[in-house]
Amino acid sequence: MNRYEHDFTIPILGPRKIPSPVHLSKHTGDMMANYVTDDDMVIFDIHAHPGEKCVYTEKHLIECAGPRERIFFDPDKVHAAVVTCGGLCPGLNDVIRAVVMALWYQYGVRRVSGVRFGYRGFLPEFNLPLMSLKPDTVSSIHSKGGSILGSSRGKGERTVEIVDRLEAESINMLFTIGGDGTQRGTLQLAEEVERRGLNIAVVGIPKTIDNDLSFISKSFGFETAVSEAVKAVTRAHVEADAAINGVGLVKLMGREAGFIAAYTALGSRDVNFVLVPELPFDLEGDNGLLANLERRLKARGHAVIVVAEGAGQEHLEAASTEYDASGNKKLGDIGLFLKDRLKAYFDAKKFEVNLRYIDPSYIIRATRANPIDSIYCARLGTAAVHAAMAGKTKMLISQVNDTFVHIPTELATSKRNCIDPQGALWRIVIEATGQPYIMRN
């Protein structure tokens, strides 16, 4: 049987005829690192059942990332461009640095440009010149948060104008660092490039602090975000524990996926309630949040609540019909809403509660990557360069089953990656917090 429905085939611009300047081995047992071939592949679904037999065809296997023995582009003729889009995220500068260093030192590419402020940097009305990127420009940027190029949301839908700029600047290699909206724009760009018959490699590096891109086991910045969020929760717990019926309420990132909230709860072990977009909850009633919180306070005298920004939107007065520049639905502020509702509930009962509300979102987004994320960013950026030099396009770099791989952009943006309420992650979150599996009446 074949359990796969997905086609992981990666498009390539043409035959690879140029010997790679990256000197590795193609033999085993010689104590030298080896090239990666297109036949080096991994499976996506590692689950198995006794007696099950699977037949893996080439399109159902995932290409391993890494340097190829022969490449498509002549390094002397490459003009590479890097763009960062969307909100800030720890590790952006680390990725930019890795791309520039790999192009310069491993392949000898001498023309690398940075596109300023996201896709706006391509458009004529913003009049943003390209930034020349060289090793001395990027050598120390990994020690800083943010993006040396700046970032912005939207404008990726202006595909024709962006590709016009790529042609005008003779850019034949584009690295897009961004999340779901950015990579959807990247796919449209690659399709426009294809329609024009241009040899431009378009390679994405997934940046979504929410960790919600499909077929991307971990996006960069996620570990740093969780680490910083745990610090905020620790302080919320200290405040709550030191007050009479203290409540620490912490709002974290997570528009449609609650991974940061869930992992923060596991990382801190001080959280009593985690609210995520994947699981609706009731406020009122015997099994609603308010009654459960009241019971917790009467039993222990303090509580910590972590809420993802996209949770509980059904409780806000009116569903938003507005969208931001990235195409994301604008959310109501669930943190401030809960703060007001908790206060009103306990005031009505004349039950003293001391509430501390913390929203560390922008502090987290602007911090520098921690060492684990920094290493991950470096490997993502380098793998993206190897892919582009080999003529791969319409793809993202990902890590699947501890292996860096190539994922078609279309697959990665086909749907959001979310917490499975019936899966192992949510089960251990419930075990850690002690909250009801479902807070519905």
Coordinates of C-alpha atoms in Angstrom, one line a residue:
M1 CA 0.0 0.0 0.0
N2 CA 1.0 3.7 -0.3
R3 CA -0.1 5.8 2.6
Y4 CA 0.9 9.1 0.9
E5 CA -1.3 11.5 -1.0
H6 CA 1.2 14.3 -1.3
D7 CA 3.6 14.9 -4.1
F8 CA 6.9 16.2 -2.8
T9 CA 8.5 16.7 -6.2
I10 CA 10.8 19.8 -6.3
P11 CA 10.9 21.7 -9.6
I12 CA 14.4 22.3 -11.1
L13 CA 15.3 25.0 -13.6
G14 CA 17.3 22.8 -15.8
P15 CA 20.2 20.3 -16.1
R16 CA 23.1 20.8 -13.6
K17 CA 26.2 21.0 -15.8
I18 CA 28.6 23.0 -13.7
P19 CA 31.0 21.3 -11.2
S20 CA 30.4 22.7 -7.7
P21 CA 33.1 24.8 -6.2
V22 CA 32.2 23.1 -2.9
H23 CA 34.7 20.3 -2.7
L24 CA 33.3 17.2 -1.0
S25 CA 33.5 13.5 -1.6
K26 CA 31.1 11.2 -3.5
H27 CA 32.5 8.1 -2.0
T28 CA 31.8 6.5 1.4
G29 CA 34.5 5.4 3.8
D30 CA 37.1 8.0 2.9
M31 CA 36.5 10.1 6.1
M32 CA 35.3 13.1 4.0
A33 CA 31.9 14.7 4.0
N34 CA 29.8 13.7 1.0
Y35 CA 27.7 15.5 -1.5
V36 CA 23.9 15.0 -1.3
T37 CA 22.2 13.4 -4.4
D38 CA 18.6 13.8 -5.5
D39 CA 18.2 10.2 -4.6
D40 CA 18.9 10.9 -0.9
M41 CA 15.4 11.0 0.5
V42 CA 13.3 10.5 3.7
I43 CA 9.8 9.6 4.4
F44 CA 7.4 12.1 6.1
D45 CA 5.1 9.8 8.1
I46 CA 7.2 7.6 10.4
H47 CA 4.3 5.9 12.0
A48 CA 3.9 2.2 11.3
H49 CA 1.8 -0.8 12.2
P50 CA 2.9 -4.5 12.5
G51 CA 2.4 -6.3 9.2
E52 CA 2.0 -3.0 7.2
K53 CA 3.8 -2.8 3.9
C54 CA 4.4 0.5 2.2
V55 CA 5.6 1.1 -1.3
Y56 CA 7.4 4.5 -1.7
T57 CA 7.5 6.0 -5.1
E58 CA 9.9 8.9 -5.8
K59 CA 7.2 11.7 -5.7
H60 CA 6.1 10.5 -2.3
L61 CA 9.6 10.8 -0.8
I62 CA 11.2 14.1 0.4
E63 CA 14.5 15.3 -1.0
C64 CA 17.3 15.8 1.4
A65 CA 18.9 19.2 1.5
G66 CA 22.6 19.8 1.0
P67 CA 25.3 20.5 -1.6
R68 CA 25.1 18.8 -5.0
E69 CA 28.2 17.7 -6.9
R70 CA 27.0 19.7 -10.0
I71 CA 25.2 23.0 -9.9
F72 CA 22.9 24.9 -12.3
F73 CA 24.2 28.4 -11.8
D74 CA 27.6 29.8 -12.7
P75 CA 28.6 31.6 -9.5
D76 CA 30.2 34.4 -11.5
K77 CA 26.8 35.2 -13.1
V78 CA 24.7 35.0 -9.9
H79 CA 22.9 38.0 -8.5
A80 CA 21.2 36.8 -5.4
A81 CA 18.6 38.8 -3.3
V82 CA 17.3 38.3 0.2
V83 CA 14.1 39.7 1.6
T84 CA 12.5 39.4 5.0
C85 CA 8.7 39.8 5.3
G86 CA 6.0 39.9 7.9
G87 CA 6.5 40.6 11.6
L88 CA 9.8 40.4 13.4
C89 CA 11.0 37.0 14.7
P90 CA 14.1 35.9 16.5
G91 CA 16.7 34.7 14.1
L92 CA 16.1 36.8 11.0
N93 CA 19.6 38.3 11.0
D94 CA 21.1 34.8 11.6
V95 CA 19.4 33.6 8.4
I96 CA 20.5 36.6 6.4
R97 CA 24.1 36.1 7.6
A98 CA 24.1 32.4 6.8
V99 CA 22.8 33.0 3.2
V100 CA 25.4 35.7 2.5
M101 CA 28.3 33.7 4.0
A102 CA 27.4 30.5 2.1
L103 CA 27.1 32.3 -1.2
W104 CA 30.3 34.3 -0.7
Y105 CA 32.6 31.7 0.8
Q106 CA 31.3 28.4 -0.4
Y107 CA 30.3 29.3 -4.0
G108 CA 32.3 32.5 -4.7
V109 CA 29.2 34.6 -5.4
R110 CA 30.1 38.3 -5.2
R111 CA 26.8 40.0 -5.9
V112 CA 24.3 39.6 -3.1
S113 CA 21.6 42.2 -2.4
G114 CA 19.2 42.8 0.4
V115 CA 15.7 44.0 -0.4
R116 CA 14.5 46.6 2.1
F117 CA 11.3 46.4 4.1
G118 CA 9.8 43.2 2.6
Y119 CA 8.1 43.1 -0.8
R120 CA 7.8 46.9 -0.7
G121 CA 11.5 47.0 -1.5
F122 CA 10.7 45.8 -5.0
L123 CA 8.0 48.4 -5.8
P124 CA 8.8 51.7 -7.6
E125 CA 6.6 54.0 -5.4
F126 CA 8.6 53.2 -2.3
N127 CA 12.0 54.1 -4.0
L128 CA 14.0 51.7 -1.8
P129 CA 17.4 51.0 -3.2
L130 CA 18.9 47.5 -2.8
M131 CA 21.4 47.0 0.0
S132 CA 24.7 45.4 -0.9
L133 CA 25.4 42.4 1.3
K134 CA 29.0 41.3 1.9
P135 CA 30.6 39.3 4.7
D136 CA 31.8 42.5 6.5
T137 CA 28.1 43.8 6.3
V138 CA 26.7 40.7 8.0
S139 CA 29.5 39.3 10.1
S140 CA 28.1 40.5 13.5
I141 CA 24.3 40.9 12.8
H142 CA 23.4 37.6 14.4
S143 CA 24.1 39.3 17.8
K144 CA 21.1 41.6 17.3
G145 CA 17.4 41.2 17.2
G146 CA 15.2 42.3 14.3
S147 CA 16.3 42.4 10.6
I148 CA 19.1 44.4 9.1
L149 CA 16.9 44.7 6.0
G150 CA 13.8 45.8 7.9
S151 CA 10.4 44.1 7.3
S152 CA 6.8 44.8 6.4
R153 CA 3.6 43.0 5.7
G154 CA 1.8 42.7 2.4
K155 CA 2.5 43.7 -1.2
G156 CA 3.4 40.2 -2.3
E157 CA 0.3 40.1 -4.5
R158 CA 1.9 42.6 -6.8
T159 CA 3.6 39.8 -8.6
V160 CA 4.1 41.3 -12.1
E161 CA 5.8 44.4 -10.7
I162 CA 8.0 42.4 -8.4
V163 CA 9.2 40.1 -11.2
D164 CA 9.7 43.2 -13.4
R165 CA 12.1 44.4 -10.7
L166 CA 13.9 41.1 -10.5
E167 CA 14.4 41.2 -14.3
A168 CA 15.5 44.9 -14.2
E169 CA 18.1 44.1 -11.5
S170 CA 19.2 40.9 -13.2
I171 CA 18.4 38.9 -10.0
N172 CA 18.4 35.2 -10.7
M173 CA 18.2 33.9 -7.2
L174 CA 15.7 35.0 -4.6
F175 CA 15.6 34.0 -0.9
T176 CA 12.3 34.9 0.8
I177 CA 12.3 34.7 4.6
G178 CA 8.7 34.8 5.9
G179 CA 5.6 32.9 7.0
D180 CA 2.4 31.7 5.4
G181 CA 1.5 35.0 3.7
T182 CA 5.0 35.6 2.5
Q183 CA 5.4 32.1 1.1
R184 CA 2.1 32.3 -0.7
G185 CA 3.4 35.4 -2.4
T186 CA 6.6 33.5 -3.1
L187 CA 4.7 30.8 -4.9
Q188 CA 2.9 33.4 -7.0
L189 CA 6.3 35.0 -7.8
A190 CA 7.8 31.6 -8.9
E191 CA 4.7 30.9 -11.1
E192 CA 5.1 34.3 -12.8
V193 CA 8.8 33.6 -13.3
E194 CA 7.8 30.3 -14.8
R195 CA 5.3 31.9 -17.1
R196 CA 8.0 34.3 -18.4
G197 CA 10.4 31.4 -19.0
L198 CA 13.0 33.0 -16.7
N199 CA 15.8 31.1 -14.9
I200 CA 15.3 32.5 -11.5
A201 CA 15.4 30.2 -8.4
V202 CA 12.9 31.1 -5.8
V203 CA 13.7 29.5 -2.4
G204 CA 11.8 30.2 0.8
I205 CA 13.0 29.9 4.4
P206 CA 10.0 29.5 6.7
K207 CA 9.7 32.2 9.4
T208 CA 6.5 31.8 11.5
I209 CA 6.9 32.3 15.2
D210 CA 3.6 30.5 15.6
N211 CA 5.1 27.3 14.0
D212 CA 2.0 26.9 11.9
L213 CA 3.3 26.1 8.4
S214 CA 2.5 22.6 7.2
F215 CA 5.3 20.0 6.7
I216 CA 7.6 22.3 8.7
S217 CA 8.3 20.5 11.9
K218 CA 9.9 23.6 13.5
S219 CA 10.2 27.1 12.2
F220 CA 13.1 29.2 13.3
G221 CA 12.6 31.6 16.3
F222 CA 10.1 29.2 17.9
E223 CA 12.5 27.9 20.6
T224 CA 13.6 31.5 21.5
A225 CA 10.0 32.6 21.7
V226 CA 9.1 29.8 24.1
S227 CA 12.2 30.5 26.2
E228 CA 11.3 34.2 26.5
A229 CA 7.7 33.4 27.1
V230 CA 8.6 31.1 30.0
K231 CA 10.4 34.0 31.6
A232 CA 7.2 36.1 31.4
V233 CA 5.1 33.3 32.9
T234 CA 7.6 32.8 35.7
R235 CA 7.2 36.4 36.7
A236 CA 3.5 36.2 36.4
H237 CA 3.6 33.2 38.8
V238 CA 5.7 35.1 41.3
E239 CA 3.3 38.0 41.2
A240 CA 0.3 35.7 41.6
D241 CA 1.8 33.6 44.4
A242 CA 2.7 36.7 46.4
A243 CA -0.8 38.2 46.3
I244 CA -4.2 37.3 47.9
N245 CA -6.0 35.2 45.3
G246 CA -3.4 36.3 42.8
V247 CA -4.0 35.7 39.1
G248 CA -1.3 36.0 36.5
L249 CA -2.7 36.4 32.9
V250 CA -0.2 36.1 30.1
K251 CA -1.1 36.6 26.4
L252 CA 1.2 35.0 23.9
M253 CA 1.5 34.8 20.1
G254 CA -0.6 32.3 18.3
R255 CA -3.2 33.4 15.8
E256 CA -4.5 30.1 14.6
A257 CA -2.2 27.7 16.4
G258 CA -1.4 27.5 20.1
F259 CA 2.0 25.9 20.0
I260 CA 3.9 28.7 21.8
A261 CA 1.3 28.7 24.6
A262 CA 1.3 25.0 24.9
Y263 CA 5.1 24.6 24.9
T264 CA 5.4 27.6 27.3
A265 CA 3.1 25.8 29.8
L266 CA 5.3 22.7 29.5
G267 CA 8.5 24.7 29.9
S268 CA 7.4 26.6 33.0
R269 CA 5.2 24.1 34.8
D270 CA 3.6 27.0 36.6
V271 CA 0.6 27.4 34.3
N272 CA -2.9 26.2 35.4
F273 CA -4.9 27.1 32.3
V274 CA -3.9 27.2 28.7
L275 CA -6.3 28.7 26.2
V276 CA -5.5 28.0 22.5
P277 CA -7.4 28.7 19.2
E278 CA -7.8 25.0 18.5
L279 CA -10.1 24.4 21.5
P280 CA -13.1 26.7 22.1
F281 CA -14.0 27.2 25.7
D282 CA -17.0 28.5 27.7
L283 CA -16.6 31.4 30.1
E284 CA -19.8 30.9 32.1
G285 CA -21.3 27.7 33.6
D286 CA -20.1 25.1 35.9
N287 CA -17.4 23.8 33.5
G288 CA -16.5 27.3 32.1
L289 CA -13.2 29.1 32.6
L290 CA -14.5 31.4 35.3
A291 CA -15.9 28.6 37.6
N292 CA -12.8 26.5 37.1
L293 CA -10.6 29.5 38.0
E294 CA -12.7 30.2 41.1
R295 CA -12.3 26.6 42.3
R296 CA -8.6 26.8 41.7
L297 CA -8.3 30.1 43.7
K298 CA -10.3 28.7 46.6
A299 CA -8.1 25.5 46.7
R300 CA -4.7 27.0 46.1
G301 CA -5.0 30.8 46.5
H302 CA -3.3 31.7 43.1
A303 CA -3.5 30.8 39.4
V304 CA -1.7 31.4 36.1
I305 CA -3.5 31.6 32.8
V306 CA -1.7 31.6 29.4
V307 CA -3.9 32.6 26.4
A308 CA -2.8 32.5 22.8
E309 CA -3.9 35.7 20.9
G310 CA -6.2 33.8 18.6
A311 CA -8.1 31.9 21.4
G312 CA -11.6 32.7 22.4
Q313 CA -12.4 35.0 19.5
E314 CA -16.0 33.7 19.7
H315 CA -16.5 35.5 23.0
L316 CA -15.6 39.0 21.6
E317 CA -18.6 41.2 20.7
A318 CA -18.4 41.0 17.0
A319 CA -16.3 38.9 14.7
S320 CA -13.9 41.1 12.7
T321 CA -14.3 41.3 9.0
E322 CA -11.0 43.2 8.5
Y323 CA -7.7 41.8 7.4
D324 CA -4.2 43.0 7.8
A325 CA -1.7 43.5 4.9
S326 CA -0.6 39.9 5.1
G327 CA -4.1 38.6 4.5
N328 CA -4.6 37.6 8.2
K329 CA -8.0 38.2 9.8
K330 CA -7.6 41.0 12.4
L331 CA -8.2 39.6 15.9
G332 CA -9.9 41.1 18.9
D333 CA -7.7 41.5 22.0
I334 CA -8.6 38.4 24.0
G335 CA -6.1 39.3 26.7
L336 CA -7.7 42.6 27.6
F337 CA -11.2 41.0 27.2
L338 CA -10.3 38.3 29.7
K339 CA -8.8 40.8 32.1
D340 CA -12.0 42.8 32.2
R341 CA -14.3 39.7 32.3
L342 CA -12.3 38.1 35.2
K343 CA -12.5 41.4 37.2
A344 CA -16.2 41.8 36.6
Y345 CA -17.0 38.2 37.6
F346 CA -15.1 38.3 40.9
D347 CA -16.3 41.8 41.7
A348 CA -19.9 40.7 41.3
K349 CA -19.2 37.9 43.8
K350 CA -17.3 40.2 46.2
F351 CA -14.4 37.8 45.9
E352 CA -11.1 39.6 46.2
V353 CA -8.7 38.9 43.3
N354 CA -5.4 40.5 42.4
L355 CA -4.9 40.3 38.7
R356 CA -1.6 40.9 36.9
Y357 CA -1.8 41.1 33.1
I358 CA 1.3 40.7 31.0
D359 CA 1.6 40.9 27.2
P360 CA 5.3 40.3 26.2
S361 CA 4.6 39.7 22.5
Y362 CA 6.7 42.5 21.0
I363 CA 9.5 42.0 23.5
I364 CA 9.7 38.3 22.4
R365 CA 9.6 39.1 18.7
A366 CA 12.4 41.7 18.9
T367 CA 14.9 39.6 20.9
R368 CA 17.9 37.9 19.4
A369 CA 17.9 34.2 18.7
N370 CA 19.1 31.9 21.5
P371 CA 22.0 29.5 20.6
I372 CA 19.8 26.6 19.5
D373 CA 17.8 28.8 17.2
S374 CA 20.9 30.5 15.9
I375 CA 22.4 27.2 14.9
Y376 CA 19.1 26.2 13.3
C377 CA 19.0 29.5 11.3
A378 CA 22.5 29.0 10.1
R379 CA 21.7 25.5 8.8
L380 CA 18.5 26.7 7.1
G381 CA 20.2 29.6 5.4
T382 CA 23.1 27.4 4.1
A383 CA 20.7 24.7 2.9
A384 CA 18.7 27.3 1.0
V385 CA 21.9 28.4 -0.8
H386 CA 22.8 24.8 -1.8
A387 CA 19.2 24.3 -3.1
A388 CA 19.2 27.5 -5.2
M389 CA 22.7 27.0 -6.6
A390 CA 21.5 23.5 -7.8
G391 CA 18.6 25.2 -9.6
K392 CA 15.8 24.1 -7.2
T393 CA 12.8 26.4 -7.1
K394 CA 9.3 26.8 -5.7
M395 CA 10.4 25.2 -2.5
L396 CA 11.1 25.8 1.2
I397 CA 13.8 24.5 3.5
S398 CA 12.4 22.4 6.3
Q399 CA 13.5 19.8 8.9
V400 CA 11.7 16.5 8.8
N401 CA 12.6 13.6 11.1
D402 CA 15.8 15.4 12.1
T403 CA 16.9 15.8 8.5
F404 CA 17.0 19.1 6.5
V405 CA 14.9 18.7 3.4
H406 CA 13.2 20.4 0.5
I407 CA 9.4 20.9 0.7
P408 CA 7.3 22.3 -2.2
T409 CA 6.0 25.8 -1.3
E410 CA 2.5 24.8 -2.5
L411 CA 2.4 22.0 0.0
A412 CA 3.7 24.1 2.9
T413 CA 1.1 26.8 2.3
S414 CA -1.8 24.4 1.6
K415 CA -3.1 24.5 5.2
R416 CA -2.2 25.6 8.7
N417 CA -0.4 23.4 11.1
C418 CA -2.3 23.2 14.3
I419 CA -2.4 21.4 17.7
D420 CA -4.4 18.2 17.5
P421 CA -6.7 18.2 20.6
Q422 CA -6.6 14.4 20.5
G423 CA -2.9 14.2 20.1
A424 CA 0.0 13.6 22.5
L425 CA 1.0 17.3 22.8
W426 CA -2.3 18.4 24.2
R427 CA -2.5 15.4 26.4
I428 CA 0.7 16.3 28.2
V429 CA -0.3 20.0 28.4
I430 CA -3.4 18.8 30.3
E431 CA -1.3 16.6 32.5
A432 CA 1.0 19.6 33.3
T433 CA -1.7 22.1 34.0
G434 CA -4.4 20.0 35.6
Q435 CA -7.1 21.8 33.7
P436 CA -10.1 20.0 32.3
Y437 CA -9.6 18.4 28.9
I438 CA -12.6 20.5 27.6
M439 CA -14.0 23.6 29.3
R440 CA -17.4 23.4 27.7
N441 CA -20.8 22.9 29.5

